[in-house]
PDB file of C-alpha atoms in Angstrom:
ATOM      1  CA  UNK A  29     -64.073 145.138 -62.738  1.00  0.00           C
ATOM      2  CA  UNK A  30     -60.792 143.422 -63.298  1.00  0.00           C
ATOM      3  CA  UNK A  31     -59.375 144.840 -60.083  1.00  0.00           C
ATOM      4  CA  UNK A  32     -62.373 143.641 -58.114  1.00  0.00           C
ATOM      5  CA  UNK A  33     -61.892 140.031 -59.532  1.00  0.00           C
ATOM      6  CA  UNK A  34     -58.229 140.208 -58.635  1.00  0.00           C
ATOM      7  CA  UNK A  35     -59.057 141.379 -55.128  1.00  0.00           C
ATOM      8  CA  UNK A  36     -61.544 138.539 -54.681  1.00  0.00           C
ATOM      9  CA  UNK A  37     -59.126 136.014 -55.963  1.00  0.00           C
ATOM     10  CA  UNK A  38     -56.465 137.240 -53.521  1.00  0.00           C
ATOM     11  CA  UNK A  39     -58.786 137.208 -50.630  1.00  0.00           C
ATOM     12  CA  UNK A  40     -60.127 133.604 -51.295  1.00  0.00           C
ATOM     13  CA  UNK A  41     -56.855 132.007 -52.620  1.00  0.00           C
ATOM     14  CA  UNK A  42     -54.383 133.378 -50.067  1.00  0.00           C
ATOM     15  CA  UNK A  43     -55.708 131.493 -47.048  1.00  0.00           C
ATOM     16  CA  UNK A  44     -55.865 128.301 -49.156  1.00  0.00           C
ATOM     17  CA  UNK A  45     -52.246 128.621 -50.295  1.00  0.00           C
ATOM     18  CA  UNK A  46     -51.234 129.594 -46.769  1.00  0.00           C
ATOM     19  CA  UNK A  47     -53.084 126.704 -45.099  1.00  0.00           C
ATOM     20  CA  UNK A  48     -51.625 124.189 -47.639  1.00  0.00           C
ATOM     21  CA  UNK A  49     -48.149 125.407 -47.159  1.00  0.00           C
ATOM     22  CA  UNK A  50     -48.715 125.154 -43.267  1.00  0.00           C
ATOM     23  CA  UNK A  51     -49.926 121.578 -43.702  1.00  0.00           C
ATOM     24  CA  UNK A  52     -46.941 120.628 -45.872  1.00  0.00           C
ATOM     25  CA  UNK A  53     -44.730 122.416 -43.185  1.00  0.00           C
ATOM     26  CA  UNK A  54     -46.228 120.062 -40.534  1.00  0.00           C
ATOM     27  CA  UNK A  55     -45.910 116.991 -42.704  1.00  0.00           C
ATOM     28  CA  UNK A  56     -42.290 117.614 -43.470  1.00  0.00           C
ATOM     29  CA  UNK A  57     -41.544 118.391 -39.871  1.00  0.00           C
ATOM     30  CA  UNK A  58     -43.145 115.184 -38.751  1.00  0.00           C
ATOM     31  CA  UNK A  59     -41.154 113.113 -41.229  1.00  0.00           C
ATOM     32  CA  UNK A  60     -38.005 114.823 -39.936  1.00  0.00           C
ATOM     33  CA  UNK A  61     -38.831 113.820 -36.444  1.00  0.00           C
ATOM     34  CA  UNK A  62     -39.664 110.200 -37.626  1.00  0.00           C
ATOM     35  CA  UNK A  63     -43.373 110.719 -37.187  1.00  0.00           C
ATOM     36  CA  UNK A  64     -46.108 109.987 -39.636  1.00  0.00           C
ATOM     37  CA  UNK A  65     -47.545 113.417 -38.937  1.00  0.00           C
ATOM     38  CA  UNK A  66     -51.077 114.842 -39.651  1.00  0.00           C
ATOM     39  CA  UNK A  67     -52.664 115.148 -43.036  1.00  0.00           C
ATOM     40  CA  UNK A  68     -51.766 118.167 -45.164  1.00  0.00           C
ATOM     41  CA  UNK A  69     -55.299 119.499 -44.675  1.00  0.00           C
ATOM     42  CA  UNK A  70     -55.077 119.402 -40.932  1.00  0.00           C
ATOM     43  CA  UNK A  71     -54.560 123.172 -40.567  1.00  0.00           C
ATOM     44  CA  UNK A  72     -57.959 123.620 -42.263  1.00  0.00           C
ATOM     45  CA  UNK A  73     -59.565 121.001 -39.858  1.00  0.00           C
ATOM     46  CA  UNK A  74     -58.043 122.900 -36.914  1.00  0.00           C
ATOM     47  CA  UNK A  75     -59.280 126.247 -38.088  1.00  0.00           C
ATOM     48  CA  UNK A  76     -62.848 125.036 -38.561  1.00  0.00           C
ATOM     49  CA  UNK A  77     -62.831 123.533 -35.136  1.00  0.00           C
ATOM     50  CA  UNK A  78     -61.535 126.885 -33.598  1.00  0.00           C
ATOM     51  CA  UNK A  79     -64.447 128.837 -35.288  1.00  0.00           C
ATOM     52  CA  UNK A  80     -67.013 126.182 -34.009  1.00  0.00           C
ATOM     53  CA  UNK A  81     -65.993 126.820 -30.387  1.00  0.00           C
ATOM     54  CA  UNK A  82     -67.493 129.360 -27.983  1.00  0.00           C
ATOM     55  CA  UNK A  83     -65.880 132.726 -27.952  1.00  0.00           C
ATOM     56  CA  UNK A  84     -64.142 133.157 -24.593  1.00  0.00           C
ATOM     57  CA  UNK A  85     -61.757 136.098 -24.119  1.00  0.00           C
ATOM     58  CA  UNK A  86     -59.866 137.427 -21.036  1.00  0.00           C
ATOM     59  CA  UNK A  87     -60.445 141.028 -22.416  1.00  0.00           C
ATOM     60  CA  UNK A  88     -63.023 142.193 -25.026  1.00  0.00           C
ATOM     61  CA  UNK A  89     -60.340 144.297 -26.814  1.00  0.00           C
ATOM     62  CA  UNK A  90     -58.582 140.980 -27.758  1.00  0.00           C
ATOM     63  CA  UNK A  91     -61.246 140.418 -30.272  1.00  0.00           C
ATOM     64  CA  UNK A  92     -60.781 143.786 -31.862  1.00  0.00           C
ATOM     65  CA  UNK A  93     -56.955 143.330 -32.035  1.00  0.00           C
ATOM     66  CA  UNK A  94     -57.270 139.851 -33.507  1.00  0.00           C
ATOM     67  CA  UNK A  95     -59.669 141.217 -36.203  1.00  0.00           C
ATOM     68  CA  UNK A  96     -57.297 144.096 -37.020  1.00  0.00           C
ATOM     69  CA  UNK A  97     -54.377 141.650 -37.291  1.00  0.00           C
ATOM     70  CA  UNK A  98     -56.242 139.678 -39.908  1.00  0.00           C
ATOM     71  CA  UNK A  99     -57.649 142.799 -41.753  1.00  0.00           C
ATOM     72  CA  UNK A 100     -54.243 144.590 -42.030  1.00  0.00           C
ATOM     73  CA  UNK A 101     -52.704 141.311 -43.438  1.00  0.00           C
ATOM     74  CA  UNK A 102     -55.608 140.956 -46.036  1.00  0.00           C
ATOM     75  CA  UNK A 103     -55.294 144.634 -46.994  1.00  0.00           C
ATOM     76  CA  UNK A 104     -51.473 144.152 -47.413  1.00  0.00           C
ATOM     77  CA  UNK A 105     -51.974 141.123 -49.661  1.00  0.00           C
ATOM     78  CA  UNK A 106     -54.649 142.814 -51.725  1.00  0.00           C
ATOM     79  CA  UNK A 107     -52.508 145.834 -52.205  1.00  0.00           C
ATOM     80  CA  UNK A 108     -49.600 143.721 -53.316  1.00  0.00           C
ATOM     81  CA  UNK A 109     -51.593 141.852 -55.998  1.00  0.00           C
ATOM     82  CA  UNK A 110     -53.045 145.111 -57.155  1.00  0.00           C
ATOM     83  CA  UNK A 111     -49.471 146.237 -57.636  1.00  0.00           C
ATOM     84  CA  UNK A 112     -49.589 149.262 -55.343  1.00  0.00           C
ATOM     85  CA  UNK A 113     -46.952 151.135 -53.148  1.00  0.00           C
ATOM     86  CA  UNK A 114     -44.463 148.639 -51.596  1.00  0.00           C
ATOM     87  CA  UNK A 115     -43.422 150.923 -48.761  1.00  0.00           C
ATOM     88  CA  UNK A 116     -47.092 151.429 -47.807  1.00  0.00           C
ATOM     89  CA  UNK A 117     -47.531 147.684 -47.839  1.00  0.00           C
ATOM     90  CA  UNK A 118     -44.565 147.301 -45.408  1.00  0.00           C
ATOM     91  CA  UNK A 119     -46.151 149.848 -43.080  1.00  0.00           C
ATOM     92  CA  UNK A 120     -49.489 148.030 -43.088  1.00  0.00           C
ATOM     93  CA  UNK A 121     -47.707 144.753 -42.443  1.00  0.00           C
ATOM     94  CA  UNK A 122     -46.122 146.501 -39.242  1.00  0.00           C
ATOM     95  CA  UNK A 123     -49.600 147.674 -38.193  1.00  0.00           C
ATOM     96  CA  UNK A 124     -50.790 143.937 -38.326  1.00  0.00           C
ATOM     97  CA  UNK A 125     -47.948 142.884 -36.036  1.00  0.00           C
ATOM     98  CA  UNK A 126     -48.585 145.870 -33.706  1.00  0.00           C
ATOM     99  CA  UNK A 127     -52.272 144.894 -33.366  1.00  0.00           C
ATOM    100  CA  UNK A 128     -51.153 141.337 -32.402  1.00  0.00           C
ATOM    101  CA  UNK A 129     -48.698 142.724 -29.845  1.00  0.00           C
ATOM    102  CA  UNK A 130     -51.482 144.940 -28.379  1.00  0.00           C
ATOM    103  CA  UNK A 131     -53.820 141.955 -28.158  1.00  0.00           C
ATOM    104  CA  UNK A 132     -51.251 140.026 -26.212  1.00  0.00           C
ATOM    105  CA  UNK A 133     -50.598 143.065 -23.927  1.00  0.00           C
ATOM    106  CA  UNK A 134     -54.483 143.449 -23.306  1.00  0.00           C
ATOM    107  CA  UNK A 135     -54.275 140.694 -20.750  1.00  0.00           C
ATOM    108  CA  UNK A 136     -52.510 140.247 -17.354  1.00  0.00           C
ATOM    109  CA  UNK A 137     -50.963 136.871 -18.418  1.00  0.00           C
ATOM    110  CA  UNK A 138     -47.208 136.854 -17.770  1.00  0.00           C
ATOM    111  CA  UNK A 139     -46.691 134.472 -20.600  1.00  0.00           C
ATOM    112  CA  UNK A 140     -48.718 136.746 -23.008  1.00  0.00           C
ATOM    113  CA  UNK A 141     -46.804 139.720 -22.061  1.00  0.00           C
ATOM    114  CA  UNK A 142     -43.534 138.091 -22.419  1.00  0.00           C
ATOM    115  CA  UNK A 143     -44.431 136.904 -25.746  1.00  0.00           C
ATOM    116  CA  UNK A 144     -45.442 140.448 -26.650  1.00  0.00           C
ATOM    117  CA  UNK A 145     -42.270 141.858 -25.436  1.00  0.00           C
ATOM    118  CA  UNK A 146     -40.192 139.265 -27.526  1.00  0.00           C
ATOM    119  CA  UNK A 147     -42.289 140.052 -30.453  1.00  0.00           C
ATOM    120  CA  UNK A 148     -41.326 143.654 -30.118  1.00  0.00           C
ATOM    121  CA  UNK A 149     -37.711 142.821 -29.982  1.00  0.00           C
ATOM    122  CA  UNK A 150     -38.191 140.635 -33.066  1.00  0.00           C
ATOM    123  CA  UNK A 151     -39.615 143.689 -34.923  1.00  0.00           C
ATOM    124  CA  UNK A 152     -36.575 145.862 -33.811  1.00  0.00           C
ATOM    125  CA  UNK A 153     -34.408 143.112 -35.274  1.00  0.00           C
ATOM    126  CA  UNK A 154     -36.055 142.543 -38.658  1.00  0.00           C
ATOM    127  CA  UNK A 155     -37.706 145.926 -39.621  1.00  0.00           C
ATOM    128  CA  UNK A 156     -34.441 147.717 -40.483  1.00  0.00           C
ATOM    129  CA  UNK A 157     -33.520 144.945 -42.810  1.00  0.00           C
ATOM    130  CA  UNK A 158     -37.076 145.106 -44.545  1.00  0.00           C
ATOM    131  CA  UNK A 159     -36.865 148.836 -44.841  1.00  0.00           C
ATOM    132  CA  UNK A 160     -33.301 148.578 -46.406  1.00  0.00           C
ATOM    133  CA  UNK A 161     -34.721 145.970 -48.817  1.00  0.00           C
ATOM    134  CA  UNK A 162     -37.492 148.370 -49.957  1.00  0.00           C
ATOM    135  CA  UNK A 163     -34.906 151.302 -50.234  1.00  0.00           C
ATOM    136  CA  UNK A 164     -32.542 149.111 -52.359  1.00  0.00           C
ATOM    137  CA  UNK A 165     -35.459 148.120 -54.715  1.00  0.00           C
ATOM    138  CA  UNK A 166     -36.218 151.848 -55.143  1.00  0.00           C
ATOM    139  CA  UNK A 167     -32.502 152.544 -55.925  1.00  0.00           C
ATOM    140  CA  UNK A 168     -32.557 149.710 -58.674  1.00  0.00           C
ATOM    141  CA  UNK A 169     -35.997 150.456 -60.196  1.00  0.00           C
ATOM    142  CA  UNK A 170     -36.624 154.164 -59.270  1.00  0.00           C
ATOM    143  CA  UNK A 171     -40.073 153.431 -57.830  1.00  0.00           C
ATOM    144  CA  UNK A 172     -41.890 152.032 -54.750  1.00  0.00           C
ATOM    145  CA  UNK A 173     -44.771 151.022 -57.030  1.00  0.00           C
ATOM    146  CA  UNK A 174     -44.943 147.417 -57.733  1.00  0.00           C
ATOM    147  CA  UNK A 175     -46.194 147.883 -61.202  1.00  0.00           C
ATOM    148  CA  UNK A 176     -43.140 149.852 -62.130  1.00  0.00           C
ATOM    149  CA  UNK A 177     -40.811 147.423 -60.329  1.00  0.00           C
ATOM    150  CA  UNK A 178     -41.999 144.521 -62.399  1.00  0.00           C
ATOM    151  CA  UNK A 179     -41.133 146.519 -65.497  1.00  0.00           C
ATOM    152  CA  UNK A 180     -37.502 146.464 -64.431  1.00  0.00           C
ATOM    153  CA  UNK A 181     -35.464 145.056 -67.392  1.00  0.00           C
ATOM    154  CA  UNK A 182     -33.843 142.167 -65.453  1.00  0.00           C
ATOM    155  CA  UNK A 183     -34.256 139.932 -62.324  1.00  0.00           C
ATOM    156  CA  UNK A 184     -33.907 141.936 -59.092  1.00  0.00           C
ATOM    157  CA  UNK A 185     -31.792 138.964 -57.630  1.00  0.00           C
ATOM    158  CA  UNK A 186     -29.014 140.029 -60.038  1.00  0.00           C
ATOM    159  CA  UNK A 187     -28.770 143.502 -58.450  1.00  0.00           C
ATOM    160  CA  UNK A 188     -29.685 142.618 -54.994  1.00  0.00           C
ATOM    161  CA  UNK A 189     -28.239 139.217 -54.054  1.00  0.00           C
ATOM    162  CA  UNK A 190     -27.149 140.357 -50.574  1.00  0.00           C
ATOM    163  CA  UNK A 191     -30.605 141.881 -49.938  1.00  0.00           C
ATOM    164  CA  UNK A 192     -32.153 138.591 -50.894  1.00  0.00           C
ATOM    165  CA  UNK A 193     -29.873 136.759 -48.360  1.00  0.00           C
ATOM    166  CA  UNK A 194     -30.729 139.154 -45.650  1.00  0.00           C
ATOM    167  CA  UNK A 195     -34.431 138.903 -46.379  1.00  0.00           C
ATOM    168  CA  UNK A 196     -34.107 135.104 -46.354  1.00  0.00           C
ATOM    169  CA  UNK A 197     -32.499 135.545 -42.902  1.00  0.00           C
ATOM    170  CA  UNK A 198     -35.210 137.620 -41.439  1.00  0.00           C
ATOM    171  CA  UNK A 199     -37.950 135.524 -42.990  1.00  0.00           C
ATOM    172  CA  UNK A 200     -37.016 132.962 -40.256  1.00  0.00           C
ATOM    173  CA  UNK A 201     -37.956 135.598 -37.622  1.00  0.00           C
ATOM    174  CA  UNK A 202     -41.124 136.699 -39.371  1.00  0.00           C
ATOM    175  CA  UNK A 203     -42.294 133.067 -39.680  1.00  0.00           C
ATOM    176  CA  UNK A 204     -41.504 132.628 -36.087  1.00  0.00           C
ATOM    177  CA  UNK A 205     -39.436 129.483 -36.614  1.00  0.00           C
ATOM    178  CA  UNK A 206     -36.304 128.227 -34.787  1.00  0.00           C
ATOM    179  CA  UNK A 207     -33.769 129.459 -33.894  1.00  0.00           C
ATOM    180  CA  UNK A 208     -35.928 132.829 -33.707  1.00  0.00           C
ATOM    181  CA  UNK A 209     -39.193 131.501 -32.408  1.00  0.00           C
ATOM    182  CA  UNK A 210     -38.927 133.669 -29.426  1.00  0.00           C
ATOM    183  CA  UNK A 211     -42.411 135.126 -29.183  1.00  0.00           C
ATOM    184  CA  UNK A 212     -44.468 131.931 -30.151  1.00  0.00           C
ATOM    185  CA  UNK A 213     -44.060 128.775 -32.121  1.00  0.00           C
ATOM    186  CA  UNK A 214     -46.326 127.109 -34.778  1.00  0.00           C
ATOM    187  CA  UNK A 215     -45.060 123.714 -33.614  1.00  0.00           C
ATOM    188  CA  UNK A 216     -45.319 121.877 -30.411  1.00  0.00           C
ATOM    189  CA  UNK A 217     -41.545 120.975 -30.362  1.00  0.00           C
ATOM    190  CA  UNK A 218     -40.552 124.166 -28.321  1.00  0.00           C
ATOM    191  CA  UNK A 219     -43.011 124.665 -25.499  1.00  0.00           C
ATOM    192  CA  UNK A 220     -46.603 124.105 -24.422  1.00  0.00           C
ATOM    193  CA  UNK A 221     -47.133 127.702 -23.443  1.00  0.00           C
ATOM    194  CA  UNK A 222     -47.836 129.557 -26.758  1.00  0.00           C
ATOM    195  CA  UNK A 223     -46.279 132.942 -25.809  1.00  0.00           C
ATOM    196  CA  UNK A 224     -47.912 135.907 -27.620  1.00  0.00           C
ATOM    197  CA  UNK A 225     -51.036 133.667 -28.426  1.00  0.00           C
ATOM    198  CA  UNK A 226     -51.426 132.075 -24.985  1.00  0.00           C
ATOM    199  CA  UNK A 227     -54.603 133.969 -24.048  1.00  0.00           C
ATOM    200  CA  UNK A 228     -56.309 133.788 -27.381  1.00  0.00           C
ATOM    201  CA  UNK A 229     -58.722 130.827 -27.884  1.00  0.00           C
ATOM    202  CA  UNK A 230     -61.663 129.716 -30.072  1.00  0.00           C
ATOM    203  CA  UNK A 231     -62.841 131.916 -32.969  1.00  0.00           C
ATOM    204  CA  UNK A 232     -60.427 134.736 -31.848  1.00  0.00           C
ATOM    205  CA  UNK A 233     -57.472 132.279 -32.119  1.00  0.00           C
ATOM    206  CA  UNK A 234     -58.906 131.372 -35.468  1.00  0.00           C
ATOM    207  CA  UNK A 235     -58.688 134.904 -36.793  1.00  0.00           C
ATOM    208  CA  UNK A 236     -54.933 135.093 -35.782  1.00  0.00           C
ATOM    209  CA  UNK A 237     -54.243 131.801 -37.471  1.00  0.00           C
ATOM    210  CA  UNK A 238     -56.127 132.843 -40.516  1.00  0.00           C
ATOM    211  CA  UNK A 239     -54.010 136.168 -40.487  1.00  0.00           C
ATOM    212  CA  UNK A 240     -50.775 134.133 -40.279  1.00  0.00           C
ATOM    213  CA  UNK A 241     -51.727 132.390 -43.379  1.00  0.00           C
ATOM    214  CA  UNK A 242     -52.152 135.741 -45.329  1.00  0.00           C
ATOM    215  CA  UNK A 243     -48.936 136.943 -43.759  1.00  0.00           C
ATOM    216  CA  UNK A 244     -47.172 133.837 -45.106  1.00  0.00           C
ATOM    217  CA  UNK A 245     -48.370 134.512 -48.449  1.00  0.00           C
ATOM    218  CA  UNK A 246     -47.330 138.121 -48.476  1.00  0.00           C
ATOM    219  CA  UNK A 247     -43.833 137.281 -47.317  1.00  0.00           C
ATOM    220  CA  UNK A 248     -43.519 134.785 -50.187  1.00  0.00           C
ATOM    221  CA  UNK A 249     -44.812 137.477 -52.611  1.00  0.00           C
ATOM    222  CA  UNK A 250     -41.988 139.663 -51.368  1.00  0.00           C
ATOM    223  CA  UNK A 251     -39.631 136.892 -52.316  1.00  0.00           C
ATOM    224  CA  UNK A 252     -41.321 136.515 -55.682  1.00  0.00           C
ATOM    225  CA  UNK A 253     -40.446 140.165 -56.517  1.00  0.00           C
ATOM    226  CA  UNK A 254     -36.775 139.041 -56.740  1.00  0.00           C
ATOM    227  CA  UNK A 255     -37.616 136.607 -59.601  1.00  0.00           C
ATOM    228  CA  UNK A 256     -40.659 138.126 -61.126  1.00  0.00           C
ATOM    229  CA  UNK A 257     -39.260 138.153 -64.654  1.00  0.00           C
ATOM    230  CA  UNK A 258     -39.542 134.484 -64.747  1.00  0.00           C
ATOM    231  CA  UNK A 259     -42.511 132.630 -63.163  1.00  0.00           C
ATOM    232  CA  UNK A 260     -40.988 129.319 -63.236  1.00  0.00           C
ATOM    233  CA  UNK A 261     -37.760 130.392 -61.682  1.00  0.00           C
ATOM    234  CA  UNK A 262     -39.797 132.316 -59.014  1.00  0.00           C
ATOM    235  CA  UNK A 263     -41.934 129.307 -58.036  1.00  0.00           C
ATOM    236  CA  UNK A 264     -38.862 127.101 -57.754  1.00  0.00           C
ATOM    237  CA  UNK A 265     -36.935 129.718 -55.633  1.00  0.00           C
ATOM    238  CA  UNK A 266     -39.950 130.128 -53.339  1.00  0.00           C
ATOM    239  CA  UNK A 267     -40.397 126.485 -52.798  1.00  0.00           C
ATOM    240  CA  UNK A 268     -36.672 125.899 -52.114  1.00  0.00           C
ATOM    241  CA  UNK A 269     -36.441 128.796 -49.711  1.00  0.00           C
ATOM    242  CA  UNK A 270     -39.503 127.709 -47.768  1.00  0.00           C
ATOM    243  CA  UNK A 271     -38.153 124.069 -47.733  1.00  0.00           C
ATOM    244  CA  UNK A 272     -34.908 125.436 -46.362  1.00  0.00           C
ATOM    245  CA  UNK A 273     -36.878 127.436 -43.651  1.00  0.00           C
ATOM    246  CA  UNK A 274     -38.400 124.224 -42.628  1.00  0.00           C
ATOM    247  CA  UNK A 275     -35.148 122.398 -42.319  1.00  0.00           C
ATOM    248  CA  UNK A 276     -33.674 125.294 -40.448  1.00  0.00           C
ATOM    249  CA  UNK A 277     -36.748 125.271 -37.951  1.00  0.00           C
ATOM    250  CA  UNK A 278     -36.114 121.480 -37.184  1.00  0.00           C
ATOM    251  CA  UNK A 279     -32.372 121.436 -36.881  1.00  0.00           C
ATOM    252  CA  UNK A 280     -31.955 124.638 -34.711  1.00  0.00           C
ATOM    253  CA  UNK A 281     -32.355 125.244 -31.070  1.00  0.00           C
ATOM    254  CA  UNK A 282     -33.809 128.505 -29.974  1.00  0.00           C
ATOM    255  CA  UNK A 283     -31.425 131.374 -29.504  1.00  0.00           C
ATOM    256  CA  UNK A 284     -31.783 134.153 -26.892  1.00  0.00           C
ATOM    257  CA  UNK A 285     -33.234 137.502 -27.836  1.00  0.00           C
ATOM    258  CA  UNK A 286     -29.798 139.178 -27.342  1.00  0.00           C
ATOM    259  CA  UNK A 287     -28.162 136.787 -29.911  1.00  0.00           C
ATOM    260  CA  UNK A 288     -30.946 137.353 -32.364  1.00  0.00           C
ATOM    261  CA  UNK A 289     -30.671 140.947 -32.123  1.00  0.00           C
ATOM    262  CA  UNK A 290     -26.916 141.033 -32.360  1.00  0.00           C
ATOM    263  CA  UNK A 291     -26.814 138.591 -35.385  1.00  0.00           C
ATOM    264  CA  UNK A 292     -29.564 140.294 -37.247  1.00  0.00           C
ATOM    265  CA  UNK A 293     -28.108 143.759 -36.975  1.00  0.00           C
ATOM    266  CA  UNK A 294     -24.614 142.658 -37.735  1.00  0.00           C
ATOM    267  CA  UNK A 295     -24.982 139.918 -40.266  1.00  0.00           C
ATOM    268  CA  UNK A 296     -28.440 140.484 -42.049  1.00  0.00           C
ATOM    269  CA  UNK A 297     -28.384 144.274 -41.938  1.00  0.00           C
ATOM    270  CA  UNK A 298     -24.729 144.170 -42.658  1.00  0.00           C
ATOM    271  CA  UNK A 299     -25.506 142.192 -45.980  1.00  0.00           C
ATOM    272  CA  UNK A 300     -28.377 144.619 -46.711  1.00  0.00           C
ATOM    273  CA  UNK A 301     -26.225 147.761 -46.136  1.00  0.00           C
ATOM    274  CA  UNK A 302     -23.417 146.541 -48.394  1.00  0.00           C
ATOM    275  CA  UNK A 303     -25.846 145.736 -51.145  1.00  0.00           C
ATOM    276  CA  UNK A 304     -27.596 149.091 -50.598  1.00  0.00           C
ATOM    277  CA  UNK A 305     -24.309 150.944 -50.950  1.00  0.00           C
ATOM    278  CA  UNK A 306     -23.475 148.865 -54.043  1.00  0.00           C
ATOM    279  CA  UNK A 307     -26.695 149.851 -55.801  1.00  0.00           C
ATOM    280  CA  UNK A 308     -26.695 153.363 -54.793  1.00  0.00           C
ATOM    281  CA  UNK A 309     -23.337 153.820 -56.357  1.00  0.00           C
ATOM    282  CA  UNK A 310     -24.330 151.912 -59.478  1.00  0.00           C
ATOM    283  CA  UNK A 311     -27.652 153.572 -60.057  1.00  0.00           C
ATOM    284  CA  UNK A 312     -27.298 157.056 -58.462  1.00  0.00           C
ATOM    285  CA  UNK A 313     -23.664 158.057 -58.763  1.00  0.00           C
ATOM    286  CA  UNK A 314     -22.516 156.350 -61.966  1.00  0.00           C
TER     287      UNK A 314
END
């Protein structure tokens, strides 16, 4: 019964938190651009408007892929709050991204397909770093299970500082913010054509936006793991990191996919690899 209540709370509260954070993002972005900006609740108004529109799709399979994108993200969030296997959660998150890519590829729109190709490149950039993060957590805690990870005697950030830096780096890619908003952008400051979501509209686009809110909450929960021993410190760290992501988004120009791939594999994965070797020696060899 307790697990059912936790599941319902996660399903209901996650989009509320994700929508509020998106609204705060828009408000801060507007202030940085010397605009008043929309109300913080504007993402919810936009979502309700999308669901009130007629369903028009280029290909009927788009509906399926948008639904799968949402469902995979919901399942990943629920599995996290139920303290299940972290590696499996990462795989399900990858399935969600794959569904979004397939939905974009289901049309003949060149903009949509280019967005899908760029999203694939982004996956190639950040996925090795995320896998390295999960493996490093396993070396430190001896388990992929979140319940066992939370029993670790100290803050994970103390053992995995470079992993945290690498994760913060790829978080910019996962949130599709500048300078790595190659496949699409959640703001209008980059382009009018929305890349991977160009051919989605109405309720189908609403499903994707809702899925993005669940995805945002899940990524912040990953960050929470590093500070889970102290709730106050975890909340402050998450808010600071999210605010920094907004700042980076507004002061950076978009990079090319080649630069993104090169920087992520050299800088972010380099940091992750150094920390991975360090914890392996510390917890497995010594």
